[in-house]
CSV table of C-alpha atoms in Angstrom, one decimal:
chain,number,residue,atom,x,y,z
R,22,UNK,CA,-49.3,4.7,102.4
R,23,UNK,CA,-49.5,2.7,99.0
R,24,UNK,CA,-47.2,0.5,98.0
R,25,UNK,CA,-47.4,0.0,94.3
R,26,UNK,CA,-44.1,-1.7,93.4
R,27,UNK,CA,-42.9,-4.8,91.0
R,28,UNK,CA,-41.5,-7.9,92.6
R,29,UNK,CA,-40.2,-11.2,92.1
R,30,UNK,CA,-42.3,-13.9,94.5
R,31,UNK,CA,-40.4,-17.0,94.8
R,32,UNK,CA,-42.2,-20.0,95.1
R,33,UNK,CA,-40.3,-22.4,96.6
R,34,UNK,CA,-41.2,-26.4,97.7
R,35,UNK,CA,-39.3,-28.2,100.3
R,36,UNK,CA,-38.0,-31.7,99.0
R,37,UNK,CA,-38.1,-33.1,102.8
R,38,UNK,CA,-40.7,-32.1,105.8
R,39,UNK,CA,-37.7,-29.4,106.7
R,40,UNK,CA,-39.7,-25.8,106.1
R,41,UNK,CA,-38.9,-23.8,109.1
R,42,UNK,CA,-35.1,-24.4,108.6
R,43,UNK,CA,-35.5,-23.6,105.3
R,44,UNK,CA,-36.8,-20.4,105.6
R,45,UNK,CA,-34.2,-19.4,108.4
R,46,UNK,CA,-31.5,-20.0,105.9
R,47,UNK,CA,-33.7,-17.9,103.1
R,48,UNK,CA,-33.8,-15.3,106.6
R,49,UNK,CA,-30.1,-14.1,105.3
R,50,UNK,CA,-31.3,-13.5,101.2
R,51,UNK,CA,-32.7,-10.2,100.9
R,52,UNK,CA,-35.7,-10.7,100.8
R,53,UNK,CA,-38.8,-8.3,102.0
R,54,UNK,CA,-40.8,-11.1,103.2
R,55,UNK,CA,-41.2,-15.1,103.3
R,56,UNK,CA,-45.2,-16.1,103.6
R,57,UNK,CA,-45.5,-19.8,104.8
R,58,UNK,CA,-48.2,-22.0,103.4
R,59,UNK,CA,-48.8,-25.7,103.9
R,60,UNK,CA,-46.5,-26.6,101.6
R,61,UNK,CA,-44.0,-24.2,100.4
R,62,UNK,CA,-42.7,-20.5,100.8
R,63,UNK,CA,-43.5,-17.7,99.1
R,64,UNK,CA,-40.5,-15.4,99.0
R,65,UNK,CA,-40.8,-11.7,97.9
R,66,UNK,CA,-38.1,-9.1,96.3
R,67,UNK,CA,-37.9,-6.0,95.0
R,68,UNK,CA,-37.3,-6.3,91.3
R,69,UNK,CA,-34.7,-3.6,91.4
R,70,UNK,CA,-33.0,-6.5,93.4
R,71,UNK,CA,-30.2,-8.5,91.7
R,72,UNK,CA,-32.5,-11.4,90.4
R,73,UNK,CA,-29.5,-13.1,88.7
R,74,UNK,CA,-27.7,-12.8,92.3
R,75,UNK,CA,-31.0,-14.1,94.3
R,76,UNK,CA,-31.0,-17.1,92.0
R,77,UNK,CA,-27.5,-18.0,92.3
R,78,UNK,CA,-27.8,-18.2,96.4
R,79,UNK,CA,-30.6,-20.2,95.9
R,80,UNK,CA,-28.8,-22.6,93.9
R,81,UNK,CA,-26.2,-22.8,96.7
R,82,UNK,CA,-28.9,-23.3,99.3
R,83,UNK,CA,-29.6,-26.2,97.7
R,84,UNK,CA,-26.8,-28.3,98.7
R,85,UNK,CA,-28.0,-27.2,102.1
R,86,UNK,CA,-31.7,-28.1,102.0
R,87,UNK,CA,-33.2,-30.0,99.3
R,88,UNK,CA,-35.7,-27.5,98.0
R,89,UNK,CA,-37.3,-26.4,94.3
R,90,UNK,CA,-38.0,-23.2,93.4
R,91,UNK,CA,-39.4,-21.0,90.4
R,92,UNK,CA,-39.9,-17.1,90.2
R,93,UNK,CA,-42.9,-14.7,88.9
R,94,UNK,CA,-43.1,-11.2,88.3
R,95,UNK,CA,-45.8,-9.6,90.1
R,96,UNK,CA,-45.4,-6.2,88.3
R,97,UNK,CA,-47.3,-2.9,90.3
R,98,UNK,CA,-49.1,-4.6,92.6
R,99,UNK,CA,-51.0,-2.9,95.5
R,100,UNK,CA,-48.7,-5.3,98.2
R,101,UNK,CA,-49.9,-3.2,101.3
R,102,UNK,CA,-53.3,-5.4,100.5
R,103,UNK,CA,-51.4,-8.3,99.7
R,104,UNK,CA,-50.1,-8.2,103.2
R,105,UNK,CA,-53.0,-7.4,105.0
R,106,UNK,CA,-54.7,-10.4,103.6
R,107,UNK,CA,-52.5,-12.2,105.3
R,108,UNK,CA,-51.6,-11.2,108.1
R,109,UNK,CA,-53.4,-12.9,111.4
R,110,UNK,CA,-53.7,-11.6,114.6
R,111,UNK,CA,-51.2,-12.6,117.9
R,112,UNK,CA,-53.0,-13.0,121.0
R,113,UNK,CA,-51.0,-13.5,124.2
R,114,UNK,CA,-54.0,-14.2,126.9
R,115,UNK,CA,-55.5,-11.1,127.9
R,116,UNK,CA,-52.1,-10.2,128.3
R,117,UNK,CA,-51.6,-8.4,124.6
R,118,UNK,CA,-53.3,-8.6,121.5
R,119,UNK,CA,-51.8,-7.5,118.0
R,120,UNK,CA,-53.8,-7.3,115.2
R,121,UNK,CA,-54.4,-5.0,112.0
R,122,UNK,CA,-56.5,-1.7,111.5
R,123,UNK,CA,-59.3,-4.1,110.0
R,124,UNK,CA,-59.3,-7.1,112.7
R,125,UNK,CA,-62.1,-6.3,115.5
R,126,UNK,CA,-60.9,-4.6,118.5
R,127,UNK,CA,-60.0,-6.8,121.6
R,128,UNK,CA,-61.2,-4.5,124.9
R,129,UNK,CA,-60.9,-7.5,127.3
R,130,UNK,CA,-56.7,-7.2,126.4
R,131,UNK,CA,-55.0,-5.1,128.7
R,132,UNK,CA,-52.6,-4.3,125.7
R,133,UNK,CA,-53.8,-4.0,122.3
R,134,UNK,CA,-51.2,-3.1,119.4
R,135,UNK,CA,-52.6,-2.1,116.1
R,136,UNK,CA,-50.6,-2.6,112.6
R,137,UNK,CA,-50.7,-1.4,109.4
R,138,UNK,CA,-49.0,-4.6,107.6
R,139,UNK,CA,-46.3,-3.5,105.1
R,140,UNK,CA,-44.2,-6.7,104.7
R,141,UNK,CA,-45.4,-10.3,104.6
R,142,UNK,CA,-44.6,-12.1,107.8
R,143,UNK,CA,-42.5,-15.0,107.7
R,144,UNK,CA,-42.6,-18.5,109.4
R,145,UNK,CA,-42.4,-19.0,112.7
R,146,UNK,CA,-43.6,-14.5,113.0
R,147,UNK,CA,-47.0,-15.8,115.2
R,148,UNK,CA,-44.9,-18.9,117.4
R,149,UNK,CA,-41.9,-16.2,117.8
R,150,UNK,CA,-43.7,-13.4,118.9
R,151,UNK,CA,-45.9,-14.8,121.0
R,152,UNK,CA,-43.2,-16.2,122.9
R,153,UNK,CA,-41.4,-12.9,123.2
R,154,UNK,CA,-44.5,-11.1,123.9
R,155,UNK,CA,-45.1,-13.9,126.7
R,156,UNK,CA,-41.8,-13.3,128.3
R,157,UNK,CA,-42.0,-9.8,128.5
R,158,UNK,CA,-45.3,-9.7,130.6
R,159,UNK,CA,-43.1,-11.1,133.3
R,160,UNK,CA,-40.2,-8.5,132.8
R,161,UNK,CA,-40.6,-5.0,134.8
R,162,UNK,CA,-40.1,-2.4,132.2
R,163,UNK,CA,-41.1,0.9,134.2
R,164,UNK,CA,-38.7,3.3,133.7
R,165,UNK,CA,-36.2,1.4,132.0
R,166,UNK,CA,-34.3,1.9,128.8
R,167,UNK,CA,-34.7,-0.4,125.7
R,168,UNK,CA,-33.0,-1.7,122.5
R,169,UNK,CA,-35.5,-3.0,120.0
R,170,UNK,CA,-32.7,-5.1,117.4
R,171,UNK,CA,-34.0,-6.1,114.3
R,172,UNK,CA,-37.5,-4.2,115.2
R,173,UNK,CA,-39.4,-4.9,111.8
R,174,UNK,CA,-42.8,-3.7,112.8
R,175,UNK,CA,-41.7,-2.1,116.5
R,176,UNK,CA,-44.2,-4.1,118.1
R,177,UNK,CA,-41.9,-5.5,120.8
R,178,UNK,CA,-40.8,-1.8,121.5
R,179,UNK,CA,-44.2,-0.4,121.3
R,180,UNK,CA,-45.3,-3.2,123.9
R,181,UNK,CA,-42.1,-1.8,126.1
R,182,UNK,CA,-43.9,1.6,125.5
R,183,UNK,CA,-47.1,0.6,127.0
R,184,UNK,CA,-45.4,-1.8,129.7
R,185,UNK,CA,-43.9,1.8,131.0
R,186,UNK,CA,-40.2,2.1,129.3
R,187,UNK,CA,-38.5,5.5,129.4
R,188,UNK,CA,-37.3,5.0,126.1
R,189,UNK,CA,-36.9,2.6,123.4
R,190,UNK,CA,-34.5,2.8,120.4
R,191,UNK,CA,-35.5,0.4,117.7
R,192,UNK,CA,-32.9,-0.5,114.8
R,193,UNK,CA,-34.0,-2.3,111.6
R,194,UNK,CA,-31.2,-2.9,108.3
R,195,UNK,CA,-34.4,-3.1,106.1
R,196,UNK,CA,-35.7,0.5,104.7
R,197,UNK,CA,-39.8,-1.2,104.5
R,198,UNK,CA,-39.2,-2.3,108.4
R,199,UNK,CA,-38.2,1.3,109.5
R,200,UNK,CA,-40.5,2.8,107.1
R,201,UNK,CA,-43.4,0.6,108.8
R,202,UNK,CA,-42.3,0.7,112.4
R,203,UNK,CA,-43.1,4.7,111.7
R,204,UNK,CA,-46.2,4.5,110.7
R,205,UNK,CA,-47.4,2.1,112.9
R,206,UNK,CA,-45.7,4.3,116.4
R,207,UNK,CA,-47.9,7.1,114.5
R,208,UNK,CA,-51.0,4.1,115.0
R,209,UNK,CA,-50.5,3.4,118.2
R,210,UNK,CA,-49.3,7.0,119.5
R,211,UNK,CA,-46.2,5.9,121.2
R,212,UNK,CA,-44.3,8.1,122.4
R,213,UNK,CA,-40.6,7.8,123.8
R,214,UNK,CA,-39.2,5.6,120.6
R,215,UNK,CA,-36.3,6.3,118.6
R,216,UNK,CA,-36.7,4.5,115.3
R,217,UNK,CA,-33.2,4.3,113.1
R,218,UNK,CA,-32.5,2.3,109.8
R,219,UNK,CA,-29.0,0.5,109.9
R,220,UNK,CA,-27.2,-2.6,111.6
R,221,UNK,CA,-26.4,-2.3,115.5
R,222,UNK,CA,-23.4,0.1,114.2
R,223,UNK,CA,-26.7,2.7,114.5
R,224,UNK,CA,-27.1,2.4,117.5
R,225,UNK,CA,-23.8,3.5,119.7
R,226,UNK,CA,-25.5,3.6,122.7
R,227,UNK,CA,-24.2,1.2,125.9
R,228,UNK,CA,-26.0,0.7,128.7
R,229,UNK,CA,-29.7,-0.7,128.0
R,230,UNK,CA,-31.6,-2.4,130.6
R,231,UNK,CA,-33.5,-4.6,128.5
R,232,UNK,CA,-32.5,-5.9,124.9
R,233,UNK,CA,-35.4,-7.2,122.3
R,234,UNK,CA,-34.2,-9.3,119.2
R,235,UNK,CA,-36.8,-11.4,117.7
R,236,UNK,CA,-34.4,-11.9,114.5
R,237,UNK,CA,-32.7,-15.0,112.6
R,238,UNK,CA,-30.0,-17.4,113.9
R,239,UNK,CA,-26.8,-16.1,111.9
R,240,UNK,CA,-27.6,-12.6,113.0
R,241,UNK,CA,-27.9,-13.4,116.5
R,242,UNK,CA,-24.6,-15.3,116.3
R,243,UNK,CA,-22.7,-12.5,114.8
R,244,UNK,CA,-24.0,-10.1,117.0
R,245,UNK,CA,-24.1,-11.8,120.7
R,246,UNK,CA,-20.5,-10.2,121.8
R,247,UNK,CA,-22.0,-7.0,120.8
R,248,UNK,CA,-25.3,-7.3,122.6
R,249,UNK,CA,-23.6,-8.0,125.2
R,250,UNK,CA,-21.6,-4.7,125.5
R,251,UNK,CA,-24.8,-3.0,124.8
R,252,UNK,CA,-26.5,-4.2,128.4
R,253,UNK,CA,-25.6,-2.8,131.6
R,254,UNK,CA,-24.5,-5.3,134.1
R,255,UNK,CA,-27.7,-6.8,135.5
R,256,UNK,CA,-29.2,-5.9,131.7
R,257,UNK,CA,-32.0,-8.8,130.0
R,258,UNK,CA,-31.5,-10.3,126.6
R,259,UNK,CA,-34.4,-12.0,124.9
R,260,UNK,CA,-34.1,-13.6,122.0
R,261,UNK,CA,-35.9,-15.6,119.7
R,262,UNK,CA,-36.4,-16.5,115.7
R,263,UNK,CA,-34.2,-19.5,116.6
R,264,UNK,CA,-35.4,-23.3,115.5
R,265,UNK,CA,-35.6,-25.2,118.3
R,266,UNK,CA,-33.2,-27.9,116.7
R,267,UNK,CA,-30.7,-25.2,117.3
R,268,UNK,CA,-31.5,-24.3,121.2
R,269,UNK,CA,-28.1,-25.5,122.2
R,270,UNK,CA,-25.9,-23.6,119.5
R,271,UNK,CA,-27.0,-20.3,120.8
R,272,UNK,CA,-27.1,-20.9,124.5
R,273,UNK,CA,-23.9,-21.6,124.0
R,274,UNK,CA,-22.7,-18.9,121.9
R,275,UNK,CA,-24.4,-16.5,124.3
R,276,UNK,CA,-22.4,-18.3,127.6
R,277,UNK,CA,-19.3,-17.8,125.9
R,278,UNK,CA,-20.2,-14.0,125.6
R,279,UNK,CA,-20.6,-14.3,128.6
R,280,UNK,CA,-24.2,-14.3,129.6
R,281,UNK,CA,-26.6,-16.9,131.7
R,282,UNK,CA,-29.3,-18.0,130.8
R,283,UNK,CA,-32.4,-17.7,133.3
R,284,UNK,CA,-35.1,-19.3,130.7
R,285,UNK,CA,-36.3,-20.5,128.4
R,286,UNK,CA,-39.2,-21.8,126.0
R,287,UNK,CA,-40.3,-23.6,122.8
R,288,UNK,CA,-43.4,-23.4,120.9
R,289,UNK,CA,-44.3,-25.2,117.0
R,290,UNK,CA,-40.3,-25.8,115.4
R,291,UNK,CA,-39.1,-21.7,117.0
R,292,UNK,CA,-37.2,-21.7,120.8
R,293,UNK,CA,-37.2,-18.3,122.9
R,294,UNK,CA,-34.3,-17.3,125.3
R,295,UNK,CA,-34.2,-15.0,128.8
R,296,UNK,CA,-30.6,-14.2,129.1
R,297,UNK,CA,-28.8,-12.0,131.8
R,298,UNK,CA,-25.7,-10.4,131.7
């Protein structure tokens, strides 16, 4: 699928060594994807977006983190290249490898996942998912039911798939991250997940053994009360897209939602969380 489309990229420069915070607060701007180089961002929107808006939340940000920034049209670009380009490969071990339709197969994997990049991938995407990917080879998953919130390119639900769910449901507010979780369950032949576009108001569903978010801080936060009714006593959370800096905020919120937390890891700036309800 081409995807031919005028944006706005957003090239924005960090004023202190303080990138991976930065680009979890850009996380809640609606952006389609944040690309991470050594020294700055490179944020992408649509340009049917609401520059004038964009530009005025960046301004606010400011007073948050002391960044610069300055936008250029990029008009009818082919951006399924653009992402390809730069998208790398995730290898967990031999445990799981993810990579894209061009990147040489890995047969000594016991679980390869193949891509079809739609979306840049933002900071902290390889550190994050590696993590979650890490802490789901010691989950069992036969026969069990899973929520995949905030899916974005389904691979944590198409590893459920191959790890031997019943069924997944993955959930995505952003149209590109449904669109691409399609095409790439179409890739990979998965079979058994349920991909909807919406918030967790699209999913009224209780009762999930295991729960996937690999999302952003704030939306965690809003959201933990709610996960938590979603899990059947017994159920799994894990979580991660959270800075490490802010471990303790979100093991916190999560206790007083009322679940424990049996682990937990760090890798680079990003923490992951096991939580039980």
């Amino acid at each position: 699928m081409s995807n031919y489309k005028d944006y706005w990229q957003y090239r924005i420069t960090p004023e202190t060594p303080q990138k991976a915070a930065l680009a979890d607060l850009l996380g809640s701007l609606p952006f389609e994807g944040i690309e991470e180089t050594e020294t700055e961002l490179l944020a992408y929107a649509p340009i049917e977006e609401d520059g004038e808006e964009l530009v005025r939340r960046l301004i606010e940000l400011q007073s948050v983190v002391p960044f610069q920034f300055e936008r250029e049209w990029f008009p009818g670009q082919n951006w399924n290249e653009v992402w390809e380009s730069n998208f790398q490969p995730v290898a967990v071990g031999d445990f799981c490898y993810i990579r894209a339709l061009f990147h040489t197969p890995r047969p000594d994997v016991r679980h390869e996942i193949i891509i079809q990049p739609q979306m840049a991938f933002g900071t902290g995407h390889h550190e994050t998912t590696y993590m979650m990917m890490q802490t789901m080879s010691a989950l069992e998953f036969s026969g069990k039911n899973v929520l995949d919130f905030g899916c974005g390119t389904g691979i944590l639900g198409i590893l459920a798939a191959k790890l031997g769910a019943a069924s997944i449901i993955g959930v995505d507010i952003e149209k590109p991250a449904f669109e691409n979780t399609q095409e790439n369950l179409e890739l990979n032949r998965t079979e058994g997940f349920e991909v909807r576009l919406g918030d967790l108001d699209a999913v009224p569903e209780t009762g999930f053994d295991i729960l996937l978010a690999n999302i952003n801080r704030n939306v965690i936060l809003a959201t933990l009360p709610a996960l938590y009714q979603k899990l059947k006593t017994g159920g799994t959370l894990l979580v991660s897209g959270i800075l490490t800096k802010e471990k303790d905020l979100v093991s916190g919120a999560a206790a007083d939602a009322g679940f424990r937390l049996a682990s937990a890891m760090e890798r680079g700036d990003w923490s992951c969380f096991w939580f039980e309800k």
